């Protein structure tokens, strides 16, 4: 009962912003976003060469960003091509601007 009440007091924007903020909460994910913002797309193999972390760890970071909608992946067997989801990134910027103004 109490959990439903708590869910009801938060707006959809608050839920969305919290999800995005969680995805931004690790330096590796910030690095990935910065890298993708400077180029159109990047393959997961290129990212694993760029970052000194295990491929499984990289996959978890990519999954977090993808689940938040900040990046999108396209399978080009045997690789996956990742790009910024520019529409969702624009939405994130609007949500943050709105948050800072309130």
mmCIF file of C-alpha atoms in Angstrom:
data_model
loop_
_atom_site.group_PDB
_atom_site.id
_atom_site.type_symbol
_atom_site.label_atom_id
_atom_site.label_comp_id
_atom_site.label_asym_id
_atom_site.label_seq_id
_atom_site.Cartn_x
_atom_site.Cartn_y
_atom_site.Cartn_z
ATOM 1 C CA UNK A 1 0.000 0.000 0.000
ATOM 2 C CA UNK A 2 2.684 2.475 1.027
ATOM 3 C CA UNK A 3 4.773 1.601 -2.072
ATOM 4 C CA UNK A 4 1.843 2.411 -4.391
ATOM 5 C CA UNK A 5 1.330 5.736 -2.623
ATOM 6 C CA UNK A 6 5.002 6.598 -3.076
ATOM 7 C CA UNK A 7 4.850 5.730 -6.794
ATOM 8 C CA UNK A 8 1.809 7.971 -7.192
ATOM 9 C CA UNK A 9 3.493 11.131 -5.897
ATOM 10 C CA UNK A 10 6.316 11.127 -8.467
ATOM 11 C CA UNK A 11 5.790 12.450 -11.962
ATOM 12 C CA UNK A 12 6.775 10.618 -15.118
ATOM 13 C CA UNK A 13 9.446 13.272 -15.693
ATOM 14 C CA UNK A 14 10.918 12.614 -12.241
ATOM 15 C CA UNK A 15 11.071 8.878 -12.931
ATOM 16 C CA UNK A 16 12.662 9.472 -16.338
ATOM 17 C CA UNK A 17 15.224 11.954 -14.991
ATOM 18 C CA UNK A 18 16.173 9.575 -12.167
ATOM 19 C CA UNK A 19 16.710 6.764 -14.688
ATOM 20 C CA UNK A 20 18.910 8.980 -16.842
ATOM 21 C CA UNK A 21 20.855 10.240 -13.808
ATOM 22 C CA UNK A 22 21.503 6.652 -12.745
ATOM 23 C CA UNK A 23 22.870 5.862 -16.211
ATOM 24 C CA UNK A 24 25.165 8.891 -15.975
ATOM 25 C CA UNK A 25 26.414 7.805 -12.561
ATOM 26 C CA UNK A 26 29.654 6.135 -13.664
ATOM 27 C CA UNK A 27 32.728 7.663 -15.335
ATOM 28 C CA UNK A 28 32.938 4.844 -17.902
ATOM 29 C CA UNK A 29 29.421 5.622 -19.098
ATOM 30 C CA UNK A 30 30.205 9.343 -19.290
ATOM 31 C CA UNK A 31 33.303 8.485 -21.321
ATOM 32 C CA UNK A 32 31.240 6.331 -23.699
ATOM 33 C CA UNK A 33 28.706 9.125 -24.181
ATOM 34 C CA UNK A 34 31.446 11.683 -24.829
ATOM 35 C CA UNK A 35 33.076 9.358 -27.344
ATOM 36 C CA UNK A 36 29.793 8.731 -29.148
ATOM 37 C CA UNK A 37 28.994 12.455 -29.182
ATOM 38 C CA UNK A 38 32.198 13.104 -31.160
ATOM 39 C CA UNK A 39 31.494 10.496 -33.828
ATOM 40 C CA UNK A 40 28.416 9.107 -35.497
ATOM 41 C CA UNK A 41 28.724 5.561 -34.127
ATOM 42 C CA UNK A 42 31.161 3.099 -32.600
ATOM 43 C CA UNK A 43 31.439 -0.681 -32.539
ATOM 44 C CA UNK A 44 31.561 -2.520 -29.232
ATOM 45 C CA UNK A 45 34.916 -4.053 -30.218
ATOM 46 C CA UNK A 46 36.380 -0.592 -30.720
ATOM 47 C CA UNK A 47 35.132 0.438 -27.298
ATOM 48 C CA UNK A 48 36.698 -2.612 -25.670
ATOM 49 C CA UNK A 49 40.046 -1.676 -27.236
ATOM 50 C CA UNK A 50 39.633 1.924 -26.064
ATOM 51 C CA UNK A 51 38.740 1.136 -22.453
ATOM 52 C CA UNK A 52 40.898 -0.914 -20.065
ATOM 53 C CA UNK A 53 37.957 -2.911 -18.687
ATOM 54 C CA UNK A 54 36.666 -6.438 -19.214
ATOM 55 C CA UNK A 55 34.275 -6.946 -22.112
ATOM 56 C CA UNK A 56 31.617 -8.174 -19.703
ATOM 57 C CA UNK A 57 31.950 -4.951 -17.680
ATOM 58 C CA UNK A 58 31.735 -2.887 -20.851
ATOM 59 C CA UNK A 59 28.600 -4.803 -21.838
ATOM 60 C CA UNK A 60 26.998 -3.943 -18.502
ATOM 61 C CA UNK A 61 27.785 -0.239 -18.962
ATOM 62 C CA UNK A 62 26.402 -0.291 -22.507
ATOM 63 C CA UNK A 63 23.283 -2.074 -21.271
ATOM 64 C CA UNK A 64 22.743 0.596 -18.607
ATOM 65 C CA UNK A 65 23.015 3.388 -21.185
ATOM 66 C CA UNK A 66 20.793 1.518 -23.619
ATOM 67 C CA UNK A 67 18.163 0.753 -20.965
ATOM 68 C CA UNK A 68 18.068 4.462 -20.114
ATOM 69 C CA UNK A 69 17.531 5.179 -23.803
ATOM 70 C CA UNK A 70 20.655 7.302 -24.152
ATOM 71 C CA UNK A 71 22.264 5.039 -26.747
ATOM 72 C CA UNK A 72 20.978 2.571 -29.275
ATOM 73 C CA UNK A 73 22.621 -0.553 -30.596
ATOM 74 C CA UNK A 74 22.300 -2.160 -33.991
ATOM 75 C CA UNK A 75 23.523 -5.683 -34.598
ATOM 76 C CA UNK A 76 25.853 -5.996 -37.543
ATOM 77 C CA UNK A 77 26.974 -9.574 -36.944
ATOM 78 C CA UNK A 78 29.321 -10.365 -35.401
ATOM 79 C CA UNK A 79 29.548 -6.836 -33.972
ATOM 80 C CA UNK A 80 27.161 -4.342 -32.447
ATOM 81 C CA UNK A 81 27.224 -0.719 -33.567
ATOM 82 C CA UNK A 82 26.334 1.837 -30.886
ATOM 83 C CA UNK A 83 25.176 5.400 -31.480
ATOM 84 C CA UNK A 84 23.726 8.148 -29.334
ATOM 85 C CA UNK A 85 19.952 8.146 -29.316
ATOM 86 C CA UNK A 86 19.823 11.831 -30.198
ATOM 87 C CA UNK A 87 16.064 12.164 -29.657
ATOM 88 C CA UNK A 88 16.270 10.759 -26.120
ATOM 89 C CA UNK A 89 19.449 12.721 -25.435
ATOM 90 C CA UNK A 90 17.592 15.921 -26.353
ATOM 91 C CA UNK A 91 14.778 14.893 -24.024
ATOM 92 C CA UNK A 92 17.336 14.315 -21.247
ATOM 93 C CA UNK A 93 18.772 17.792 -21.763
ATOM 94 C CA UNK A 94 15.285 19.301 -21.531
ATOM 95 C CA UNK A 95 14.544 17.336 -18.346
ATOM 96 C CA UNK A 96 17.792 18.506 -16.748
ATOM 97 C CA UNK A 97 17.168 22.115 -17.756
ATOM 98 C CA UNK A 98 13.669 21.918 -16.313
ATOM 99 C CA UNK A 99 15.051 20.363 -13.117
ATOM 100 C CA UNK A 100 17.651 23.097 -12.616
ATOM 101 C CA UNK A 101 15.055 25.847 -13.150
ATOM 102 C CA UNK A 102 12.635 24.515 -10.551
#
